[in-house]
PDB file of C-alpha atoms in Angstrom:
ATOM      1  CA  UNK A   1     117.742 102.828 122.845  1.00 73.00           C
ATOM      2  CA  UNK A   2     116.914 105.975 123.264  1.00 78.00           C
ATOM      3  CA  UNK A   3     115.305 108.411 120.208  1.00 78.00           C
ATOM      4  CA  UNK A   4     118.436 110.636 119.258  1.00 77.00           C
ATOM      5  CA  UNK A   5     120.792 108.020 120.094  1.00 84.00           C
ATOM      6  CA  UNK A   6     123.267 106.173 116.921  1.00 88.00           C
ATOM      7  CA  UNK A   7     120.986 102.845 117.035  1.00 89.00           C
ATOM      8  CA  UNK A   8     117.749 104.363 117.087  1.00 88.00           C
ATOM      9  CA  UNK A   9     119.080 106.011 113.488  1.00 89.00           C
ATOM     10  CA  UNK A  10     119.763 102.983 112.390  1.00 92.00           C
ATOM     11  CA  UNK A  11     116.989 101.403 113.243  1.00 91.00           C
ATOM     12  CA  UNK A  12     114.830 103.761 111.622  1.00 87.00           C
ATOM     13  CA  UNK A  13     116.686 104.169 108.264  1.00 88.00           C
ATOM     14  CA  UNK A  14     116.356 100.425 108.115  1.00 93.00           C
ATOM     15  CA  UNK A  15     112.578  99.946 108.523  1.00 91.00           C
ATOM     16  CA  UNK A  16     112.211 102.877 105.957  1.00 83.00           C
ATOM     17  CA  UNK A  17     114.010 100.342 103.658  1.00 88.00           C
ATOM     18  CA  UNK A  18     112.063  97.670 104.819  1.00 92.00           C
ATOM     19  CA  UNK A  19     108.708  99.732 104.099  1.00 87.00           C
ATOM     20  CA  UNK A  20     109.816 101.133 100.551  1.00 81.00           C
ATOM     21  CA  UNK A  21     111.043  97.358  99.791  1.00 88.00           C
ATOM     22  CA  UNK A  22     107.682  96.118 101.328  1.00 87.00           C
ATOM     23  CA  UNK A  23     105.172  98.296  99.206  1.00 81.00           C
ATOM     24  CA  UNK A  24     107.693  97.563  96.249  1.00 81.00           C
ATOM     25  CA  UNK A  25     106.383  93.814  96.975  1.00 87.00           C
ATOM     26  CA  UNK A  26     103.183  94.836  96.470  1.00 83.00           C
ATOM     27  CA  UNK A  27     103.375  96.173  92.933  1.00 81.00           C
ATOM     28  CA  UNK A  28     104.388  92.620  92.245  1.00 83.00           C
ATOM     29  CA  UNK A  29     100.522  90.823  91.670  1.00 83.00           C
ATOM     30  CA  UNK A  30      99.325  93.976  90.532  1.00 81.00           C
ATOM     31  CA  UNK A  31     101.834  94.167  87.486  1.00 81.00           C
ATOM     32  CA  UNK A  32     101.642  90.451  87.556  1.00 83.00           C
ATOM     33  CA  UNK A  33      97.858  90.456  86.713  1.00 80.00           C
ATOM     34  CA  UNK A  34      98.597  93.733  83.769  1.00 78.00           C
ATOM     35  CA  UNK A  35     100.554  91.116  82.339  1.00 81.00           C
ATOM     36  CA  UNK A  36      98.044  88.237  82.937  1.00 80.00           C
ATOM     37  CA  UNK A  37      95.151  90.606  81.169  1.00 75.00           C
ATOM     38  CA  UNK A  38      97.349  91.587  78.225  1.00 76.00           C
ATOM     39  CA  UNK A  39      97.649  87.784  77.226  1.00 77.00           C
ATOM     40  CA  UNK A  40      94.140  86.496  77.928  1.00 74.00           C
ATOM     41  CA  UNK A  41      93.294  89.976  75.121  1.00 70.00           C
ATOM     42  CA  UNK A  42      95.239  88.786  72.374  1.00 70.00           C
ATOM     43  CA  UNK A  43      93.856  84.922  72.920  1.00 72.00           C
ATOM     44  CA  UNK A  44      90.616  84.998  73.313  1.00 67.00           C
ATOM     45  CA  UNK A  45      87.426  86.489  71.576  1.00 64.00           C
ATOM     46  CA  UNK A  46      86.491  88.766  74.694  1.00 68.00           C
ATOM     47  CA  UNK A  47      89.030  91.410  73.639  1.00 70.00           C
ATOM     48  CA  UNK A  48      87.549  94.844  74.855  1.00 70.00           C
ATOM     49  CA  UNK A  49      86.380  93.387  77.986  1.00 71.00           C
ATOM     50  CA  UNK A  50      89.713  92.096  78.743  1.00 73.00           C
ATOM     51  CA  UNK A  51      91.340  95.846  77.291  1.00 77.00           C
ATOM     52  CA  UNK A  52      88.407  97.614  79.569  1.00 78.00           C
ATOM     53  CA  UNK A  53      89.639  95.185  82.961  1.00 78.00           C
ATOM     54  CA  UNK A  54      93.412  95.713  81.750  1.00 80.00           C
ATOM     55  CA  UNK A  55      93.092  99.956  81.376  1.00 83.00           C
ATOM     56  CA  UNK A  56      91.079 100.077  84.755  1.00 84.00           C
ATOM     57  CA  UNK A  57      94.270  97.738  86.410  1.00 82.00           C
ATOM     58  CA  UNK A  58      96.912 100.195  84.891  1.00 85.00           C
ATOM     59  CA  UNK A  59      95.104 103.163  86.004  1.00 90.00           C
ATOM     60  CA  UNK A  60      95.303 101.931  89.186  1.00 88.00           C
ATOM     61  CA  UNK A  61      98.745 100.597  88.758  1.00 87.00           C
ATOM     62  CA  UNK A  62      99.607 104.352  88.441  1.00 90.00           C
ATOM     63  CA  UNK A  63      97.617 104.941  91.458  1.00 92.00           C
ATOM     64  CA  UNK A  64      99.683 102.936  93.517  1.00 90.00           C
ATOM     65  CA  UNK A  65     103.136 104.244  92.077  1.00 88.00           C
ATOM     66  CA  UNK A  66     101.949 107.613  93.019  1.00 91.00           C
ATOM     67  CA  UNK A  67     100.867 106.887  96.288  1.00 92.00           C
ATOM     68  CA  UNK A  68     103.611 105.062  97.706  1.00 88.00           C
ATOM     69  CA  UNK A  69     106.318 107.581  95.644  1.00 87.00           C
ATOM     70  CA  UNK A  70     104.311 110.545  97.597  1.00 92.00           C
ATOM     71  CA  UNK A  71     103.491 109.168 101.199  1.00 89.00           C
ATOM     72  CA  UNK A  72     107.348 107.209 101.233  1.00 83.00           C
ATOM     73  CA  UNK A  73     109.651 108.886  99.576  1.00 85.00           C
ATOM     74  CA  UNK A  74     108.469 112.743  99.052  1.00 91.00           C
ATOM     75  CA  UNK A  75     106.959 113.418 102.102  1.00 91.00           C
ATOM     76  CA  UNK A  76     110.236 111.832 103.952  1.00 86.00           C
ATOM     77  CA  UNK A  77     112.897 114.316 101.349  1.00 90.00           C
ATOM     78  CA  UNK A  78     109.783 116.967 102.436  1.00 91.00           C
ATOM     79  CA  UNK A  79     110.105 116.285 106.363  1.00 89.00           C
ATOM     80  CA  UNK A  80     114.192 116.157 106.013  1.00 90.00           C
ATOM     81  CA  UNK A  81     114.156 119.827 104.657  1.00 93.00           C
ATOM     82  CA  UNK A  82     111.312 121.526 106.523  1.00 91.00           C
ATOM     83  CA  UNK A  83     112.015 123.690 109.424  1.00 93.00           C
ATOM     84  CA  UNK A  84     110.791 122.271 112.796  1.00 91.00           C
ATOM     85  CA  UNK A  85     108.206 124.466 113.032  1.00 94.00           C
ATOM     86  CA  UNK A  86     106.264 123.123 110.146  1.00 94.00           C
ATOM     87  CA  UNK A  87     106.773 119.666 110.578  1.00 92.00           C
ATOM     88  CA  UNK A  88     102.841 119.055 111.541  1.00 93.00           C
ATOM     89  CA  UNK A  89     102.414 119.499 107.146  1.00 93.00           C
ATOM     90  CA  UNK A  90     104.016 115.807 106.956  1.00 93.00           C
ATOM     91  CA  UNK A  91     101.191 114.235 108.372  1.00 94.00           C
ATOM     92  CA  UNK A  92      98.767 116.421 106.166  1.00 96.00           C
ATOM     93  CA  UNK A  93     100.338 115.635 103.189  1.00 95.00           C
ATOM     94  CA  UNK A  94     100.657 111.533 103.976  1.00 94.00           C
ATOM     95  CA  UNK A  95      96.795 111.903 105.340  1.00 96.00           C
ATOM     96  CA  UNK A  96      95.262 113.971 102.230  1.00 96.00           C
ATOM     97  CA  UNK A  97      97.161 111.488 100.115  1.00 96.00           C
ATOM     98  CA  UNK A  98      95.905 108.364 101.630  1.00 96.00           C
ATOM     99  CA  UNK A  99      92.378 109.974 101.341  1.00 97.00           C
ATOM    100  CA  UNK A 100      92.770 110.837  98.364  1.00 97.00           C
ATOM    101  CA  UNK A 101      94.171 107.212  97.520  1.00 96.00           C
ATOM    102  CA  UNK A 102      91.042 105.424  98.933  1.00 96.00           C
ATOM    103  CA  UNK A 103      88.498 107.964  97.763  1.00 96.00           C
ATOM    104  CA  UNK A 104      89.514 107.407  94.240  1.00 95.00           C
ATOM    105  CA  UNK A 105      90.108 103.678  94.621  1.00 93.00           C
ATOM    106  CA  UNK A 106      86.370 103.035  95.849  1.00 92.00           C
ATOM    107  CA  UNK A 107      85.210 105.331  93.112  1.00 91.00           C
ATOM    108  CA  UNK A 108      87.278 103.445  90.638  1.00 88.00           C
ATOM    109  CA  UNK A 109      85.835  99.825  92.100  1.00 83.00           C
ATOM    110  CA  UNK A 110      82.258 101.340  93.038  1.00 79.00           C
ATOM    111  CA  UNK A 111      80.021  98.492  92.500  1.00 74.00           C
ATOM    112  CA  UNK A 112      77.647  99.404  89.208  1.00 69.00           C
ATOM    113  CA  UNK A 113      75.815  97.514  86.498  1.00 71.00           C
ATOM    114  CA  UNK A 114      78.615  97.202  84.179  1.00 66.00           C
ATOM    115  CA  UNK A 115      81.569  96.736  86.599  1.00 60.00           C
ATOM    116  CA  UNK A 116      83.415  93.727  85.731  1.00 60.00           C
ATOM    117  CA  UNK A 117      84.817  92.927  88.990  1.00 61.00           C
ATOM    118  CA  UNK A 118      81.477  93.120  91.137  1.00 58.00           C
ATOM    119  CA  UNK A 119      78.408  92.167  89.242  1.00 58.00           C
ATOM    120  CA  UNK A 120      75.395  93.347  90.648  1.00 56.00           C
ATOM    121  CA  UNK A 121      72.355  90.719  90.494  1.00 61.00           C
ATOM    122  CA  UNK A 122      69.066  93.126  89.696  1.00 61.00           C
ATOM    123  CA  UNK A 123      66.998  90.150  90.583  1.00 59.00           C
ATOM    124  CA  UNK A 124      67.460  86.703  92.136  1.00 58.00           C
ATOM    125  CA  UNK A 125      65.275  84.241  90.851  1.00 56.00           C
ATOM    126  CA  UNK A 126      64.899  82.100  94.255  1.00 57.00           C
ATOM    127  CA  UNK A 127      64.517  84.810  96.200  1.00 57.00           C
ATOM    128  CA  UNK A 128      61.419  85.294  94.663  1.00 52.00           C
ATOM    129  CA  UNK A 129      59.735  81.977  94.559  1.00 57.00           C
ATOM    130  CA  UNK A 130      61.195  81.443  98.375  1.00 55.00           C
ATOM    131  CA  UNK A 131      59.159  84.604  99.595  1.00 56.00           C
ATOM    132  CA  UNK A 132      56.003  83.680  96.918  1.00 56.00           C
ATOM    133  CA  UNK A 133      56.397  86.113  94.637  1.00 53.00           C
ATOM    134  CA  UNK A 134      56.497  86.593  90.963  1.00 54.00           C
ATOM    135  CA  UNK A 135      58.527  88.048  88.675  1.00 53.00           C
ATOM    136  CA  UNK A 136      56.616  92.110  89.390  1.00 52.00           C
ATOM    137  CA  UNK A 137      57.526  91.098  93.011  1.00 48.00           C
ATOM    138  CA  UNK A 138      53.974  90.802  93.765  1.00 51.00           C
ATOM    139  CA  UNK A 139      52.428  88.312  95.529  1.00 49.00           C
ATOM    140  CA  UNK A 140      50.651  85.333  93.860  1.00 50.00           C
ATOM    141  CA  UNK A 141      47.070  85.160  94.409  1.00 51.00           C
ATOM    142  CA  UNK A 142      46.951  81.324  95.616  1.00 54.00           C
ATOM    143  CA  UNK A 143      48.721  82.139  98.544  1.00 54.00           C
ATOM    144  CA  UNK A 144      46.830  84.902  99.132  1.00 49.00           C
ATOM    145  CA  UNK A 145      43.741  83.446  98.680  1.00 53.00           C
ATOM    146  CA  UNK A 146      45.006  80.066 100.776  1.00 57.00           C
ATOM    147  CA  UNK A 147      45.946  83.053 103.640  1.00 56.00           C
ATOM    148  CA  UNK A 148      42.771  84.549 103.932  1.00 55.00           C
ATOM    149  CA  UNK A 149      40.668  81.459 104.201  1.00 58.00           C
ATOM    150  CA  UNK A 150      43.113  80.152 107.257  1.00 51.00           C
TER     151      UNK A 150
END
């Protein structure tokens, strides 16, 4: 099957399909869990937490639209209409998008004090009794004192 020949046309067109259908499927959990968030905001008392976690999901919700309408569909009606010459900008455009995608993503889901999705612990309480210290993160005199006459 050579490229150029009837089958390897085929072929093609139908793995486009199968990729458009494929990052359709994964608009699925993300709509699924829009939905999810709506109902848990209306039940229970944590309402603007739940209306913070469900504008953050629809923002990216958009995100992905725009991302897979860009790298699968425009950039293909882009590459079908360009002139040989400039076919090279089809990669640019489907790479500065899929930067672009990620780089806003991770800003989006950057880890921070009041992200609900990752936490981050400012202190662990065991860690500091396993290493001896208290809760400055300074050492507690009995074991220095027990140290020094060893």
């Amino acid at each position: 099957m050579a490229p150029g020949s009837q089958e390897w046309y085929t072929w093609r067109d139908v793995l486009h399909l199968v990729d458009i259908i494929c990052c359709c499927a994964i608009l699925f959990p993300i709509v699924w869990s829009i939905r999810h968030l709506r109902q848990a905001a209306a039940a229970d008392g944590k309402a603007a937490h739940n209306i913070m976690k469900l504008t953050l999901f629809r923002q990216f919700y958009i995100m992905v639209v725009t991302y897979i309408y860009f790298t699968r569909i425009i950039v293909f009606l882009l590459a079908a209409t360009m002139p040989y010459d400039w076919m090279w900008l089809r990669f640019v455009f489907t790479e500065l998008a899929t930067l672009s995608f990620y780089v806003v993503t991770g800003y989006k889901f950057k880890p921070a004090e009041d992200n609900p999705y990752l936490k981050v612990e400012l202190e662990d309480p065991d860690e500091l009794e396993e290493f001896g210290l208290d809760e400055e993160g300074e050492l507690e005199m009995e074991q220095v004192k027990s140290r020094v006459e060893v």
